[in-house]
Amino acid sequence: MKRIHQINVVALGLTTVVYIIPYFGMLLQIPLAIIQLIIASIITSKYKTQLDNKHRAMLKKYWLMVLTAFILIVALCIGAAIAKNYDFKYSNNLFMILPGIIICSVLFVFPMFIAFYSGYTTFSITKYLLIKR
């Protein structure tokens, strides 16, 4: 479990540092998400029976946040497909700025919050399992 947490920390740290150049940080979020989903799947399948209620609840919250992010991203893609047929030239500036803020939040900010929560969760679970031994 300690190795799993180390992999998570390295991937999260690398993504955070690379966000100095936002474009590359955004691109690195994709492999980070894949790594963290694999880690969460391993923890859920292999270590769930060894966890107490607090850590099981943390794991459930993580999966709920992942599901929520997935639903929001799918809804955003559907909304973008619908908006493609809309004529925006008569819209006011707020109508143009607000969707950009929502898109950035859903695609980049919210997933990074989930990534940091994943880091905290793996840290807490690793600490718990090491103390339990």
PDB file of C-alpha atoms in Angstrom:
ATOM      1  CA  MET A   1       0.000   0.000   0.000  1.00  0.00           C
ATOM      2  CA  LYS A   2       2.918   2.306   0.679  1.00  0.00           C
ATOM      3  CA  ARG A   3       4.093   1.927  -2.935  1.00  0.00           C
ATOM      4  CA  ILE A   4       0.592   2.740  -4.204  1.00  0.00           C
ATOM      5  CA  HIS A   5       0.586   5.982  -2.213  1.00  0.00           C
ATOM      6  CA  GLN A   6       4.067   6.876  -3.497  1.00  0.00           C
ATOM      7  CA  ILE A   7       2.938   6.408  -7.109  1.00  0.00           C
ATOM      8  CA  ASN A   8      -0.088   8.613  -6.426  1.00  0.00           C
ATOM      9  CA  VAL A   9       2.040  11.340  -4.818  1.00  0.00           C
ATOM     10  CA  VAL A  10       4.555  11.351  -7.684  1.00  0.00           C
ATOM     11  CA  ALA A  11       1.814  11.530 -10.344  1.00  0.00           C
ATOM     12  CA  LEU A  12      -0.070  14.243  -8.440  1.00  0.00           C
ATOM     13  CA  GLY A  13       3.089  16.245  -7.737  1.00  0.00           C
ATOM     14  CA  LEU A  14       4.252  16.038 -11.337  1.00  0.00           C
ATOM     15  CA  THR A  15       0.881  17.205 -12.635  1.00  0.00           C
ATOM     16  CA  THR A  16       0.796  20.074 -10.140  1.00  0.00           C
ATOM     17  CA  VAL A  17       4.321  21.226 -11.042  1.00  0.00           C
ATOM     18  CA  VAL A  18       3.669  20.966 -14.775  1.00  0.00           C
ATOM     19  CA  TYR A  19       0.657  23.292 -14.299  1.00  0.00           C
ATOM     20  CA  ILE A  20       3.234  26.109 -14.456  1.00  0.00           C
ATOM     21  CA  ILE A  21       2.474  25.791 -18.161  1.00  0.00           C
ATOM     22  CA  PRO A  22      -1.319  25.268 -17.998  1.00  0.00           C
ATOM     23  CA  TYR A  23      -1.594  23.485 -21.338  1.00  0.00           C
ATOM     24  CA  PHE A  24       0.809  20.734 -20.254  1.00  0.00           C
ATOM     25  CA  GLY A  25      -0.811  20.500 -16.820  1.00  0.00           C
ATOM     26  CA  MET A  26      -4.187  19.980 -18.439  1.00  0.00           C
ATOM     27  CA  LEU A  27      -2.747  17.271 -20.672  1.00  0.00           C
ATOM     28  CA  LEU A  28      -1.077  15.548 -17.722  1.00  0.00           C
ATOM     29  CA  GLN A  29      -4.419  15.379 -15.919  1.00  0.00           C
ATOM     30  CA  ILE A  30      -5.447  12.566 -18.275  1.00  0.00           C
ATOM     31  CA  PRO A  31      -2.755  10.056 -17.207  1.00  0.00           C
ATOM     32  CA  LEU A  32      -3.153  11.244 -13.595  1.00  0.00           C
ATOM     33  CA  ALA A  33      -6.859  10.379 -13.726  1.00  0.00           C
ATOM     34  CA  ILE A  34      -6.113   6.950 -15.196  1.00  0.00           C
ATOM     35  CA  ILE A  35      -3.460   6.252 -12.535  1.00  0.00           C
ATOM     36  CA  GLN A  36      -5.769   7.347  -9.727  1.00  0.00           C
ATOM     37  CA  LEU A  37      -8.697   5.297 -11.038  1.00  0.00           C
ATOM     38  CA  ILE A  38      -6.454   2.218 -11.160  1.00  0.00           C
ATOM     39  CA  ILE A  39      -5.210   2.948  -7.627  1.00  0.00           C
ATOM     40  CA  ALA A  40      -8.763   3.414  -6.318  1.00  0.00           C
ATOM     41  CA  SER A  41      -9.833   0.175  -8.015  1.00  0.00           C
ATOM     42  CA  ILE A  42      -6.940  -1.700  -6.383  1.00  0.00           C
ATOM     43  CA  ILE A  43      -7.739  -0.250  -2.963  1.00  0.00           C
ATOM     44  CA  THR A  44     -11.445  -1.002  -3.378  1.00  0.00           C
ATOM     45  CA  SER A  45     -10.899  -4.599  -4.469  1.00  0.00           C
ATOM     46  CA  LYS A  46      -7.867  -5.586  -2.403  1.00  0.00           C
ATOM     47  CA  TYR A  47      -7.924  -3.542   0.811  1.00  0.00           C
ATOM     48  CA  LYS A  48     -11.597  -2.688   1.403  1.00  0.00           C
ATOM     49  CA  THR A  49     -12.110  -5.502   3.916  1.00  0.00           C
ATOM     50  CA  GLN A  50      -9.139  -4.280   5.973  1.00  0.00           C
ATOM     51  CA  LEU A  51     -10.428  -0.717   6.285  1.00  0.00           C
ATOM     52  CA  ASP A  52     -12.471   0.790   9.081  1.00  0.00           C
ATOM     53  CA  ASN A  53     -15.724   2.686   8.488  1.00  0.00           C
ATOM     54  CA  LYS A  54     -13.992   6.086   8.227  1.00  0.00           C
ATOM     55  CA  HIS A  55     -11.740   4.963   5.380  1.00  0.00           C
ATOM     56  CA  ARG A  56     -14.513   3.085   3.607  1.00  0.00           C
ATOM     57  CA  ALA A  57     -16.550   6.296   3.713  1.00  0.00           C
ATOM     58  CA  MET A  58     -13.587   8.214   2.255  1.00  0.00           C
ATOM     59  CA  LEU A  59     -13.375   5.684  -0.566  1.00  0.00           C
ATOM     60  CA  LYS A  60     -17.130   5.980  -1.213  1.00  0.00           C
ATOM     61  CA  LYS A  61     -16.842   9.785  -1.319  1.00  0.00           C
ATOM     62  CA  TYR A  62     -14.011   9.482  -3.834  1.00  0.00           C
ATOM     63  CA  TRP A  63     -16.037   7.207  -6.120  1.00  0.00           C
ATOM     64  CA  LEU A  64     -19.068   9.518  -5.772  1.00  0.00           C
ATOM     65  CA  MET A  65     -16.948  12.525  -6.780  1.00  0.00           C
ATOM     66  CA  VAL A  66     -15.541  10.598  -9.762  1.00  0.00           C
ATOM     67  CA  LEU A  67     -19.047   9.635 -10.876  1.00  0.00           C
ATOM     68  CA  THR A  68     -20.236  13.232 -10.450  1.00  0.00           C
ATOM     69  CA  ALA A  69     -17.309  14.561 -12.496  1.00  0.00           C
ATOM     70  CA  PHE A  70     -17.992  12.009 -15.218  1.00  0.00           C
ATOM     71  CA  ILE A  71     -21.668  12.978 -15.388  1.00  0.00           C
ATOM     72  CA  LEU A  72     -20.792  16.694 -15.494  1.00  0.00           C
ATOM     73  CA  ILE A  73     -18.262  16.184 -18.284  1.00  0.00           C
ATOM     74  CA  VAL A  74     -20.758  14.141 -20.324  1.00  0.00           C
ATOM     75  CA  ALA A  75     -23.439  16.808 -19.743  1.00  0.00           C
ATOM     76  CA  LEU A  76     -20.947  19.479 -20.788  1.00  0.00           C
ATOM     77  CA  CYS A  77     -20.175  17.615 -24.009  1.00  0.00           C
ATOM     78  CA  ILE A  78     -23.880  17.236 -24.773  1.00  0.00           C
ATOM     79  CA  GLY A  79     -24.421  20.938 -24.021  1.00  0.00           C
ATOM     80  CA  ALA A  80     -21.531  21.869 -26.313  1.00  0.00           C
ATOM     81  CA  ALA A  81     -23.041  19.788 -29.102  1.00  0.00           C
ATOM     82  CA  ILE A  82     -26.383  21.555 -28.652  1.00  0.00           C
ATOM     83  CA  ALA A  83     -24.767  25.016 -28.409  1.00  0.00           C
ATOM     84  CA  LYS A  84     -22.869  24.424 -31.634  1.00  0.00           C
ATOM     85  CA  ASN A  85     -26.083  25.183 -33.504  1.00  0.00           C
ATOM     86  CA  TYR A  86     -26.804  28.386 -31.535  1.00  0.00           C
ATOM     87  CA  ASP A  87     -26.015  31.846 -32.978  1.00  0.00           C
ATOM     88  CA  PHE A  88     -23.968  33.666 -30.297  1.00  0.00           C
ATOM     89  CA  LYS A  89     -23.377  36.982 -32.092  1.00  0.00           C
ATOM     90  CA  TYR A  90     -26.338  38.700 -30.385  1.00  0.00           C
ATOM     91  CA  SER A  91     -25.470  37.466 -26.871  1.00  0.00           C
ATOM     92  CA  ASN A  92     -24.159  39.741 -24.115  1.00  0.00           C
ATOM     93  CA  ASN A  93     -20.663  39.324 -22.663  1.00  0.00           C
ATOM     94  CA  LEU A  94     -21.792  37.626 -19.440  1.00  0.00           C
ATOM     95  CA  PHE A  95     -23.491  34.934 -21.483  1.00  0.00           C
ATOM     96  CA  MET A  96     -20.163  34.307 -23.228  1.00  0.00           C
ATOM     97  CA  ILE A  97     -17.907  34.447 -20.119  1.00  0.00           C
ATOM     98  CA  LEU A  98     -20.006  32.313 -17.779  1.00  0.00           C
ATOM     99  CA  PRO A  99     -19.907  29.143 -19.919  1.00  0.00           C
ATOM    100  CA  GLY A 100     -16.118  29.476 -20.156  1.00  0.00           C
ATOM    101  CA  ILE A 101     -15.829  29.626 -16.376  1.00  0.00           C
ATOM    102  CA  ILE A 102     -18.120  26.617 -15.993  1.00  0.00           C
ATOM    103  CA  ILE A 103     -16.210  24.641 -18.624  1.00  0.00           C
ATOM    104  CA  CYS A 104     -12.833  25.354 -16.994  1.00  0.00           C
ATOM    105  CA  SER A 105     -14.209  24.438 -13.581  1.00  0.00           C
ATOM    106  CA  VAL A 106     -15.745  21.168 -14.731  1.00  0.00           C
ATOM    107  CA  LEU A 107     -12.831  20.075 -16.900  1.00  0.00           C
ATOM    108  CA  PHE A 108      -9.844  21.215 -14.851  1.00  0.00           C
ATOM    109  CA  VAL A 109     -10.538  22.582 -11.358  1.00  0.00           C
ATOM    110  CA  PHE A 110     -13.011  19.966 -10.116  1.00  0.00           C
ATOM    111  CA  PRO A 111     -10.897  17.004 -11.324  1.00  0.00           C
ATOM    112  CA  MET A 112      -7.825  18.453  -9.584  1.00  0.00           C
ATOM    113  CA  PHE A 113      -9.793  18.711  -6.331  1.00  0.00           C
ATOM    114  CA  ILE A 114     -10.683  15.046  -6.789  1.00  0.00           C
ATOM    115  CA  ALA A 115      -7.011  14.273  -7.463  1.00  0.00           C
ATOM    116  CA  PHE A 116      -5.917  15.989  -4.241  1.00  0.00           C
ATOM    117  CA  TYR A 117      -8.657  14.181  -2.326  1.00  0.00           C
ATOM    118  CA  SER A 118      -7.356  10.919  -3.795  1.00  0.00           C
ATOM    119  CA  GLY A 119      -3.879  11.809  -2.539  1.00  0.00           C
ATOM    120  CA  TYR A 120      -5.255  12.527   0.923  1.00  0.00           C
ATOM    121  CA  THR A 121      -7.268   9.295   0.881  1.00  0.00           C
ATOM    122  CA  THR A 122      -4.308   7.111  -0.111  1.00  0.00           C
ATOM    123  CA  PHE A 123      -2.177   8.846   2.549  1.00  0.00           C
ATOM    124  CA  SER A 124      -4.790   8.243   5.236  1.00  0.00           C
ATOM    125  CA  ILE A 125      -5.391   4.613   4.221  1.00  0.00           C
ATOM    126  CA  THR A 126      -1.649   3.881   4.015  1.00  0.00           C
ATOM    127  CA  LYS A 127      -1.103   5.397   7.457  1.00  0.00           C
ATOM    128  CA  TYR A 128      -4.029   3.410   8.888  1.00  0.00           C
ATOM    129  CA  LEU A 129      -2.859   0.094   7.409  1.00  0.00           C
ATOM    130  CA  LEU A 130       0.727   0.618   8.621  1.00  0.00           C
ATOM    131  CA  ILE A 131      -0.462   1.406  12.158  1.00  0.00           C
ATOM    132  CA  LYS A 132      -2.875  -1.542  12.081  1.00  0.00           C
ATOM    133  CA  ARG A 133      -0.049  -4.003  11.416  1.00  0.00           C
TER     134      ARG A 133
END
